[in-house]
Amino acid sequence: MTEGRESAALPSDRLERFARHIVLPEIGGAGQVALASARIALVGLGGIGSPVLQYLAAAGIGSLTLIDDDSVDASNLQRQTIFAVADIGRPKVEAAGEWVARFDPAIVTDAVARRIDRDNAATALDGHDLVLDGCDNFATRLAVSDACVSLAIPLVSAAVGRFQGQVGAFSGNLSDQPCYRCFVGDAFDAEDCDSCAEDGMLGAMAGWTGAFAALAAIRVLLAPLGGLGDPQFGKLHVLDGLAPGLRSLRIARDPACKGCGN
Ligand SMILES: [Zn+2]
């Protein structure tokens, strides 16, 4: 299994574009082919979704489904780095799709300009290899998590507020693994639960958290090849920007969980 043979599936312009990945033994040609074959759904194109989109597109993910029901607001530009002044008022999925087309026309994108809820989550997320959720409300997060469990799709969930970020990978369909609902519980199913609008957020925290979430997604996608090791399902990473540092904790599976329990 030589690197040359494994990367032969990539055309020469792609070999050049991803040379810094392919030279890494942890990724190599086979890893780059795996990334190019992957289809990821991004839920939320905000402060987390922006760097996630930038780094997943830059990583050569073959197909991206962009999901957001919101339009670009002037107050988004402090942290939502894919948007510019000219995008204010436009649907985020439209501006984000144009960003991808400009950045790398080889990436296939789909746009879903709807809020994900309990009724439409399974339909919107079916067929993806991974879902990355960086949305701004718990009702959507829980609907996304439950759909990922039932569809057996790995989920990377990322959140940020003020000076703290959280990133976790979940595979709640596996009998020994917690799901996102095991972590947060059922109290947040209501639509009007929370938002970052009141709390505020340092823009660079969204960048750090989003880039960390993109790394977690790549880790999950490459796990079958073994290059980056354990996908770290069920582990939550807490990013502290005020006293800069990182701590990680394991989330317990809740046997009574409505999402993944019996
Ligand atoms: Zn659960």
PDB file of C-alpha atoms and ligand atoms in Angstrom:
ATOM      1  CA  MET A   1       0.000   0.000   0.000  1.00  0.00           C
ATOM      2  CA  THR A   2       2.340   2.703  -1.241  1.00  0.00           C
ATOM      3  CA  GLU A   3       1.445   6.341  -0.982  1.00  0.00           C
ATOM      4  CA  GLY A   4       1.793   6.812  -4.727  1.00  0.00           C
ATOM      5  CA  ARG A   5      -0.668   4.092  -5.537  1.00  0.00           C
ATOM      6  CA  GLU A   6      -3.179   5.198  -2.932  1.00  0.00           C
ATOM      7  CA  SER A   7      -3.189   8.799  -4.120  1.00  0.00           C
ATOM      8  CA  ALA A   8      -3.433   7.803  -7.782  1.00  0.00           C
ATOM      9  CA  ALA A   9      -7.195   8.328  -7.506  1.00  0.00           C
ATOM     10  CA  LEU A  10      -6.521  12.075  -7.199  1.00  0.00           C
ATOM     11  CA  PRO A  11      -5.833  14.110 -10.350  1.00  0.00           C
ATOM     12  CA  SER A  12      -2.507  15.962 -10.497  1.00  0.00           C
ATOM     13  CA  ASP A  13      -3.941  19.390  -9.645  1.00  0.00           C
ATOM     14  CA  ARG A  14      -5.482  17.894  -6.498  1.00  0.00           C
ATOM     15  CA  LEU A  15      -2.183  16.213  -5.589  1.00  0.00           C
ATOM     16  CA  GLU A  16      -0.552  19.618  -5.729  1.00  0.00           C
ATOM     17  CA  ARG A  17      -3.299  21.383  -3.824  1.00  0.00           C
ATOM     18  CA  PHE A  18      -3.198  18.868  -0.957  1.00  0.00           C
ATOM     19  CA  ALA A  19       0.544  18.179  -0.983  1.00  0.00           C
ATOM     20  CA  ARG A  20       0.966  19.298   2.655  1.00  0.00           C
ATOM     21  CA  HIS A  21      -1.654  16.765   3.733  1.00  0.00           C
ATOM     22  CA  ILE A  22      -0.392  13.938   1.545  1.00  0.00           C
ATOM     23  CA  VAL A  23       3.158  14.274   2.865  1.00  0.00           C
ATOM     24  CA  LEU A  24       1.898  13.656   6.418  1.00  0.00           C
ATOM     25  CA  PRO A  25       2.176   9.930   7.232  1.00  0.00           C
ATOM     26  CA  GLU A  26      -1.005  10.301   9.336  1.00  0.00           C
ATOM     27  CA  ILE A  27      -2.997  11.317   6.236  1.00  0.00           C
ATOM     28  CA  GLY A  28      -1.132  10.363   3.075  1.00  0.00           C
ATOM     29  CA  GLY A  29      -2.731   9.733  -0.293  1.00  0.00           C
ATOM     30  CA  ALA A  30      -5.265   7.297   1.151  1.00  0.00           C
ATOM     31  CA  GLY A  31      -6.365   9.825   3.756  1.00  0.00           C
ATOM     32  CA  GLN A  32      -6.748  12.572   1.185  1.00  0.00           C
ATOM     33  CA  VAL A  33      -8.849  10.269  -0.995  1.00  0.00           C
ATOM     34  CA  ALA A  34     -11.014   9.528   2.062  1.00  0.00           C
ATOM     35  CA  LEU A  35     -11.507  13.262   2.691  1.00  0.00           C
ATOM     36  CA  ALA A  36     -12.348  13.835  -0.973  1.00  0.00           C
ATOM     37  CA  SER A  37     -14.934  11.040  -0.794  1.00  0.00           C
ATOM     38  CA  ALA A  38     -16.617  12.397   2.341  1.00  0.00           C
ATOM     39  CA  ARG A  39     -19.972  14.125   2.515  1.00  0.00           C
ATOM     40  CA  ILE A  40     -20.475  16.386   5.541  1.00  0.00           C
ATOM     41  CA  ALA A  41     -23.537  18.326   6.680  1.00  0.00           C
ATOM     42  CA  LEU A  42     -22.797  21.660   8.391  1.00  0.00           C
ATOM     43  CA  VAL A  43     -25.622  22.764  10.662  1.00  0.00           C
ATOM     44  CA  GLY A  44     -25.255  26.477  11.314  1.00  0.00           C
ATOM     45  CA  LEU A  45     -23.171  28.886   9.244  1.00  0.00           C
ATOM     46  CA  GLY A  46     -22.335  31.314  12.023  1.00  0.00           C
ATOM     47  CA  GLY A  47     -19.322  31.943  14.204  1.00  0.00           C
ATOM     48  CA  ILE A  48     -18.418  28.257  14.392  1.00  0.00           C
ATOM     49  CA  GLY A  49     -19.700  27.331  10.945  1.00  0.00           C
ATOM     50  CA  SER A  50     -17.473  29.928   9.245  1.00  0.00           C
ATOM     51  CA  PRO A  51     -14.070  28.519  10.270  1.00  0.00           C
ATOM     52  CA  VAL A  52     -15.461  24.988  10.051  1.00  0.00           C
ATOM     53  CA  LEU A  53     -16.444  25.624   6.447  1.00  0.00           C
ATOM     54  CA  GLN A  54     -13.121  27.263   5.655  1.00  0.00           C
ATOM     55  CA  TYR A  55     -11.014  24.435   7.086  1.00  0.00           C
ATOM     56  CA  LEU A  56     -13.158  21.582   5.802  1.00  0.00           C
ATOM     57  CA  ALA A  57     -13.247  23.107   2.323  1.00  0.00           C
ATOM     58  CA  ALA A  58      -9.494  23.684   2.512  1.00  0.00           C
ATOM     59  CA  ALA A  59      -9.054  20.064   3.614  1.00  0.00           C
ATOM     60  CA  GLY A  60     -10.643  18.894   0.378  1.00  0.00           C
ATOM     61  CA  ILE A  61     -13.882  17.438   1.736  1.00  0.00           C
ATOM     62  CA  GLY A  62     -15.678  16.393  -1.445  1.00  0.00           C
ATOM     63  CA  SER A  63     -19.243  17.326  -0.620  1.00  0.00           C
ATOM     64  CA  LEU A  64     -20.700  19.814   1.848  1.00  0.00           C
ATOM     65  CA  THR A  65     -24.346  20.420   2.721  1.00  0.00           C
ATOM     66  CA  LEU A  66     -24.785  23.949   4.057  1.00  0.00           C
ATOM     67  CA  ILE A  67     -27.712  24.306   6.461  1.00  0.00           C
ATOM     68  CA  ASP A  68     -28.900  27.612   7.930  1.00  0.00           C
ATOM     69  CA  ASP A  69     -32.190  29.513   7.839  1.00  0.00           C
ATOM     70  CA  ASP A  70     -30.683  32.894   8.716  1.00  0.00           C
ATOM     71  CA  SER A  71     -29.472  35.906   6.734  1.00  0.00           C
ATOM     72  CA  VAL A  72     -26.236  37.808   7.243  1.00  0.00           C
ATOM     73  CA  ASP A  73     -26.489  40.647   9.762  1.00  0.00           C
ATOM     74  CA  ALA A  74     -23.944  43.431  10.313  1.00  0.00           C
ATOM     75  CA  SER A  75     -23.349  42.167  13.870  1.00  0.00           C
ATOM     76  CA  ASN A  76     -22.260  38.771  12.457  1.00  0.00           C
ATOM     77  CA  LEU A  77     -19.130  40.165  10.827  1.00  0.00           C
ATOM     78  CA  GLN A  78     -17.256  40.398  14.150  1.00  0.00           C
ATOM     79  CA  ARG A  79     -16.773  36.607  14.055  1.00  0.00           C
ATOM     80  CA  GLN A  80     -18.423  35.037  10.972  1.00  0.00           C
ATOM     81  CA  THR A  81     -15.368  35.236   8.770  1.00  0.00           C
ATOM     82  CA  ILE A  82     -16.779  33.949   5.464  1.00  0.00           C
ATOM     83  CA  PHE A  83     -19.115  36.955   5.155  1.00  0.00           C
ATOM     84  CA  ALA A  84     -18.389  40.534   4.138  1.00  0.00           C
ATOM     85  CA  VAL A  85     -20.270  43.844   4.119  1.00  0.00           C
ATOM     86  CA  ALA A  86     -21.719  43.113   0.666  1.00  0.00           C
ATOM     87  CA  ASP A  87     -23.377  39.960   2.084  1.00  0.00           C
ATOM     88  CA  ILE A  88     -25.483  41.781   4.687  1.00  0.00           C
ATOM     89  CA  GLY A  89     -29.120  40.817   4.189  1.00  0.00           C
ATOM     90  CA  ARG A  90     -28.358  37.797   2.004  1.00  0.00           C
ATOM     91  CA  PRO A  91     -29.255  34.232   3.027  1.00  0.00           C
ATOM     92  CA  LYS A  92     -26.225  32.669   4.706  1.00  0.00           C
ATOM     93  CA  VAL A  93     -26.474  29.476   2.651  1.00  0.00           C
ATOM     94  CA  GLU A  94     -26.286  31.550  -0.538  1.00  0.00           C
ATOM     95  CA  ALA A  95     -23.263  33.626   0.508  1.00  0.00           C
ATOM     96  CA  ALA A  96     -21.530  30.540   1.966  1.00  0.00           C
ATOM     97  CA  GLY A  97     -22.154  28.552  -1.218  1.00  0.00           C
ATOM     98  CA  GLU A  98     -20.566  31.344  -3.243  1.00  0.00           C
ATOM     99  CA  TRP A  99     -17.610  31.392  -0.878  1.00  0.00           C
ATOM    100  CA  VAL A 100     -17.032  27.675  -1.496  1.00  0.00           C
ATOM    101  CA  ALA A 101     -17.441  28.007  -5.275  1.00  0.00           C
ATOM    102  CA  ARG A 102     -14.838  30.761  -5.324  1.00  0.00           C
ATOM    103  CA  PHE A 103     -12.474  28.920  -3.007  1.00  0.00           C
ATOM    104  CA  ASP A 104     -12.629  25.486  -4.636  1.00  0.00           C
ATOM    105  CA  PRO A 105     -15.054  24.827  -7.505  1.00  0.00           C
ATOM    106  CA  ALA A 106     -14.388  21.074  -7.216  1.00  0.00           C
ATOM    107  CA  ILE A 107     -16.375  20.886  -3.967  1.00  0.00           C
ATOM    108  CA  VAL A 108     -20.005  19.872  -4.398  1.00  0.00           C
ATOM    109  CA  THR A 109     -22.378  21.893  -2.213  1.00  0.00           C
ATOM    110  CA  ASP A 110     -26.034  21.601  -1.340  1.00  0.00           C
ATOM    111  CA  ALA A 111     -27.958  24.379   0.376  1.00  0.00           C
ATOM    112  CA  VAL A 112     -30.723  23.875   2.924  1.00  0.00           C
ATOM    113  CA  ALA A 113     -32.203  27.241   3.955  1.00  0.00           C
ATOM    114  CA  ARG A 114     -34.355  25.823   6.730  1.00  0.00           C
ATOM    115  CA  ARG A 115     -34.026  25.527  10.492  1.00  0.00           C
ATOM    116  CA  ILE A 116     -33.489  21.901  11.449  1.00  0.00           C
ATOM    117  CA  ASP A 117     -36.135  20.595  13.809  1.00  0.00           C
ATOM    118  CA  ARG A 118     -37.541  17.307  14.991  1.00  0.00           C
ATOM    119  CA  ASP A 119     -39.644  16.892  11.840  1.00  0.00           C
ATOM    120  CA  ASN A 120     -37.076  17.558   9.137  1.00  0.00           C
ATOM    121  CA  ALA A 121     -33.756  16.503  10.732  1.00  0.00           C
ATOM    122  CA  ALA A 122     -33.615  12.924   9.480  1.00  0.00           C
ATOM    123  CA  THR A 123     -34.459  13.893   5.902  1.00  0.00           C
ATOM    124  CA  ALA A 124     -31.908  16.726   5.845  1.00  0.00           C
ATOM    125  CA  LEU A 125     -29.078  14.688   7.378  1.00  0.00           C
ATOM    126  CA  ASP A 126     -29.581  11.283   5.759  1.00  0.00           C
ATOM    127  CA  GLY A 127     -26.788  10.180   3.434  1.00  0.00           C
ATOM    128  CA  HIS A 128     -23.961  12.096   5.105  1.00  0.00           C
ATOM    129  CA  ASP A 129     -20.770  10.578   6.500  1.00  0.00           C
ATOM    130  CA  LEU A 130     -20.615  13.110   9.336  1.00  0.00           C
ATOM    131  CA  VAL A 131     -22.667  15.984  10.732  1.00  0.00           C
ATOM    132  CA  LEU A 132     -20.985  19.020  12.259  1.00  0.00           C
ATOM    133  CA  ASP A 133     -23.345  21.076  14.373  1.00  0.00           C
ATOM    134  CA  GLY A 134     -22.351  24.621  15.267  1.00  0.00           C
ATOM    135  CA  CYS A 135     -25.855  26.074  15.425  1.00  0.00           C
ATOM    136  CA  ASP A 136     -27.137  28.583  17.970  1.00  0.00           C
ATOM    137  CA  ASN A 137     -29.975  26.756  19.726  1.00  0.00           C
ATOM    138  CA  PHE A 138     -30.505  23.618  21.787  1.00  0.00           C
ATOM    139  CA  ALA A 139     -33.766  22.547  20.135  1.00  0.00           C
ATOM    140  CA  THR A 140     -31.941  22.132  16.827  1.00  0.00           C
ATOM    141  CA  ARG A 141     -28.918  20.533  18.511  1.00  0.00           C
ATOM    142  CA  LEU A 142     -31.075  17.890  20.161  1.00  0.00           C
ATOM    143  CA  ALA A 143     -33.038  17.205  16.971  1.00  0.00           C
ATOM    144  CA  VAL A 144     -29.741  16.858  15.088  1.00  0.00           C
ATOM    145  CA  SER A 145     -28.325  14.541  17.755  1.00  0.00           C
ATOM    146  CA  ASP A 146     -31.390  12.276  17.810  1.00  0.00           C
ATOM    147  CA  ALA A 147     -31.363  12.053  13.998  1.00  0.00           C
ATOM    148  CA  CYS A 148     -27.641  11.220  13.988  1.00  0.00           C
ATOM    149  CA  VAL A 149     -28.241   8.395  16.487  1.00  0.00           C
ATOM    150  CA  SER A 150     -31.085   6.927  14.443  1.00  0.00           C
ATOM    151  CA  LEU A 151     -29.193   7.293  11.139  1.00  0.00           C
ATOM    152  CA  ALA A 152     -25.900   6.030  12.697  1.00  0.00           C
ATOM    153  CA  ILE A 153     -24.031   9.155  11.553  1.00  0.00           C
ATOM    154  CA  PRO A 154     -21.137  10.451  13.691  1.00  0.00           C
ATOM    155  CA  LEU A 155     -21.771  13.937  15.103  1.00  0.00           C
ATOM    156  CA  VAL A 156     -19.277  16.631  15.994  1.00  0.00           C
ATOM    157  CA  SER A 157     -21.027  19.185  18.170  1.00  0.00           C
ATOM    158  CA  ALA A 158     -19.403  22.550  18.860  1.00  0.00           C
ATOM    159  CA  ALA A 159     -20.589  25.524  20.882  1.00  0.00           C
ATOM    160  CA  VAL A 160     -19.086  28.805  22.008  1.00  0.00           C
ATOM    161  CA  GLY A 161     -20.084  31.673  24.274  1.00  0.00           C
ATOM    162  CA  ARG A 162     -18.198  34.554  25.847  1.00  0.00           C
ATOM    163  CA  PHE A 163     -14.685  33.115  26.300  1.00  0.00           C
ATOM    164  CA  GLN A 164     -15.459  29.401  26.356  1.00  0.00           C
ATOM    165  CA  GLY A 165     -15.805  26.835  23.606  1.00  0.00           C
ATOM    166  CA  GLN A 166     -16.886  23.195  23.753  1.00  0.00           C
ATOM    167  CA  VAL A 167     -16.265  20.517  21.142  1.00  0.00           C
ATOM    168  CA  GLY A 168     -17.273  16.876  21.343  1.00  0.00           C
ATOM    169  CA  ALA A 169     -17.560  13.953  18.918  1.00  0.00           C
ATOM    170  CA  PHE A 170     -20.466  11.565  19.414  1.00  0.00           C
ATOM    171  CA  SER A 171     -21.484   8.216  18.021  1.00  0.00           C
ATOM    172  CA  GLY A 172     -24.532   7.525  20.158  1.00  0.00           C
ATOM    173  CA  ASN A 173     -25.717   4.691  17.925  1.00  0.00           C
ATOM    174  CA  LEU A 174     -22.875   2.552  19.326  1.00  0.00           C
ATOM    175  CA  SER A 175     -23.988   0.634  22.413  1.00  0.00           C
ATOM    176  CA  ASP A 176     -21.061   1.790  24.563  1.00  0.00           C
ATOM    177  CA  GLN A 177     -21.139   5.462  23.570  1.00  0.00           C
ATOM    178  CA  PRO A 178     -23.074   8.487  24.878  1.00  0.00           C
ATOM    179  CA  CYS A 179     -24.960  10.809  22.543  1.00  0.00           C
ATOM    180  CA  TYR A 180     -25.178  14.603  22.762  1.00  0.00           C
ATOM    181  CA  ARG A 181     -28.508  14.299  24.611  1.00  0.00           C
ATOM    182  CA  CYS A 182     -26.800  12.151  27.291  1.00  0.00           C
ATOM    183  CA  PHE A 183     -24.587  15.207  27.842  1.00  0.00           C
ATOM    184  CA  VAL A 184     -27.164  18.013  28.008  1.00  0.00           C
ATOM    185  CA  GLY A 185     -30.366  16.192  28.997  1.00  0.00           C
ATOM    186  CA  ASP A 186     -33.936  16.870  27.882  1.00  0.00           C
ATOM    187  CA  ALA A 187     -34.489  20.286  29.448  1.00  0.00           C
ATOM    188  CA  PHE A 188     -33.416  22.142  26.326  1.00  0.00           C
ATOM    189  CA  ASP A 189     -35.923  20.825  23.782  1.00  0.00           C
ATOM    190  CA  ALA A 190     -37.905  24.087  23.840  1.00  0.00           C
ATOM    191  CA  GLU A 191     -37.443  26.380  20.851  1.00  0.00           C
ATOM    192  CA  ASP A 192     -36.721  29.582  22.748  1.00  0.00           C
ATOM    193  CA  CYS A 193     -34.079  28.247  25.058  1.00  0.00           C
ATOM    194  CA  ASP A 194     -30.912  30.189  24.505  1.00  0.00           C
ATOM    195  CA  SER A 195     -28.836  32.269  22.191  1.00  0.00           C
ATOM    196  CA  CYS A 196     -25.419  33.887  22.211  1.00  0.00           C
ATOM    197  CA  ALA A 197     -26.944  37.281  21.391  1.00  0.00           C
ATOM    198  CA  GLU A 198     -27.341  38.347  25.024  1.00  0.00           C
ATOM    199  CA  ASP A 199     -24.098  36.903  26.333  1.00  0.00           C
ATOM    200  CA  GLY A 200     -21.597  38.148  23.787  1.00  0.00           C
ATOM    201  CA  MET A 201     -18.561  36.346  22.500  1.00  0.00           C
ATOM    202  CA  LEU A 202     -14.975  37.101  21.630  1.00  0.00           C
ATOM    203  CA  GLY A 203     -14.766  36.541  17.878  1.00  0.00           C
ATOM    204  CA  ALA A 204     -11.453  34.718  18.041  1.00  0.00           C
ATOM    205  CA  MET A 205     -13.038  32.160  20.402  1.00  0.00           C
ATOM    206  CA  ALA A 206     -15.425  31.185  17.598  1.00  0.00           C
ATOM    207  CA  GLY A 207     -12.407  30.787  15.333  1.00  0.00           C
ATOM    208  CA  TRP A 208     -10.531  28.589  17.797  1.00  0.00           C
ATOM    209  CA  THR A 209     -13.590  26.475  18.561  1.00  0.00           C
ATOM    210  CA  GLY A 210     -14.529  26.100  14.894  1.00  0.00           C
ATOM    211  CA  ALA A 211     -11.013  25.135  13.841  1.00  0.00           C
ATOM    212  CA  PHE A 212     -10.900  22.608  16.694  1.00  0.00           C
ATOM    213  CA  ALA A 213     -14.248  21.183  15.537  1.00  0.00           C
ATOM    214  CA  ALA A 214     -12.952  20.868  11.959  1.00  0.00           C
ATOM    215  CA  LEU A 215      -9.969  18.957  13.333  1.00  0.00           C
ATOM    216  CA  ALA A 216     -12.319  16.676  15.285  1.00  0.00           C
ATOM    217  CA  ALA A 217     -14.322  16.012  12.106  1.00  0.00           C
ATOM    218  CA  ILE A 218     -11.196  15.131  10.123  1.00  0.00           C
ATOM    219  CA  ARG A 219     -10.135  12.863  12.975  1.00  0.00           C
ATOM    220  CA  VAL A 220     -13.446  10.972  12.779  1.00  0.00           C
ATOM    221  CA  LEU A 221     -13.293  10.686   8.981  1.00  0.00           C
ATOM    222  CA  LEU A 222      -9.745   9.327   9.048  1.00  0.00           C
ATOM    223  CA  ALA A 223     -10.332   6.966  11.992  1.00  0.00           C
ATOM    224  CA  PRO A 224     -11.007   3.924   9.767  1.00  0.00           C
ATOM    225  CA  LEU A 225      -7.536   4.393   8.260  1.00  0.00           C
ATOM    226  CA  GLY A 226      -5.958   4.642  11.706  1.00  0.00           C
ATOM    227  CA  GLY A 227      -3.809   7.636  10.880  1.00  0.00           C
ATOM    228  CA  LEU A 228      -4.932  10.073  13.544  1.00  0.00           C
ATOM    229  CA  GLY A 229      -5.913   7.387  16.029  1.00  0.00           C
ATOM    230  CA  ASP A 230      -8.996   7.199  18.222  1.00  0.00           C
ATOM    231  CA  PRO A 231     -11.876   9.464  17.066  1.00  0.00           C
ATOM    232  CA  GLN A 232     -12.456  10.337  20.756  1.00  0.00           C
ATOM    233  CA  PHE A 233     -16.185   9.705  20.778  1.00  0.00           C
ATOM    234  CA  GLY A 234     -17.816  10.740  24.038  1.00  0.00           C
ATOM    235  CA  LYS A 235     -15.043  13.090  25.029  1.00  0.00           C
ATOM    236  CA  LEU A 236     -15.770  16.779  25.511  1.00  0.00           C
ATOM    237  CA  HIS A 237     -13.019  19.329  25.030  1.00  0.00           C
ATOM    238  CA  VAL A 238     -13.491  22.639  26.838  1.00  0.00           C
ATOM    239  CA  LEU A 239     -11.559  25.559  25.368  1.00  0.00           C
ATOM    240  CA  ASP A 240     -10.933  28.404  27.789  1.00  0.00           C
ATOM    241  CA  GLY A 241      -9.976  31.709  26.234  1.00  0.00           C
ATOM    242  CA  LEU A 242      -9.866  33.825  29.370  1.00  0.00           C
ATOM    243  CA  ALA A 243      -7.198  31.783  31.163  1.00  0.00           C
ATOM    244  CA  PRO A 244      -6.109  30.158  27.914  1.00  0.00           C
ATOM    245  CA  GLY A 245      -6.019  26.396  28.089  1.00  0.00           C
ATOM    246  CA  LEU A 246      -7.827  23.202  27.274  1.00  0.00           C
ATOM    247  CA  ARG A 247      -9.352  20.524  29.438  1.00  0.00           C
ATOM    248  CA  SER A 248     -11.096  17.359  28.395  1.00  0.00           C
ATOM    249  CA  LEU A 249     -13.679  15.232  30.126  1.00  0.00           C
ATOM    250  CA  ARG A 250     -15.484  12.014  29.380  1.00  0.00           C
ATOM    251  CA  ILE A 251     -19.272  12.067  29.060  1.00  0.00           C
ATOM    252  CA  ALA A 252     -21.156   9.154  30.583  1.00  0.00           C
ATOM    253  CA  ARG A 253     -23.805   7.301  28.630  1.00  0.00           C
ATOM    254  CA  ASP A 254     -27.232   7.819  30.205  1.00  0.00           C
ATOM    255  CA  PRO A 255     -29.131   4.497  30.147  1.00  0.00           C
ATOM    256  CA  ALA A 256     -32.429   6.435  30.372  1.00  0.00           C
ATOM    257  CA  CYS A 257     -31.529   8.814  27.518  1.00  0.00           C
ATOM    258  CA  LYS A 258     -34.402   9.545  25.124  1.00  0.00           C
ATOM    259  CA  GLY A 259     -31.929   9.822  22.237  1.00  0.00           C
ATOM    260  CA  CYS A 260     -29.826   6.695  22.508  1.00  0.00           C
ATOM    261  CA  GLY A 261     -31.225   4.658  25.442  1.00  0.00           C
ATOM    262  CA  ASN A 262     -33.650   1.792  25.115  1.00  0.00           C
TER     263      ASN A 262
HETATM  264 ZN    ZN B   1     -27.963   9.535  24.740  1.00  0.00          ZN
END
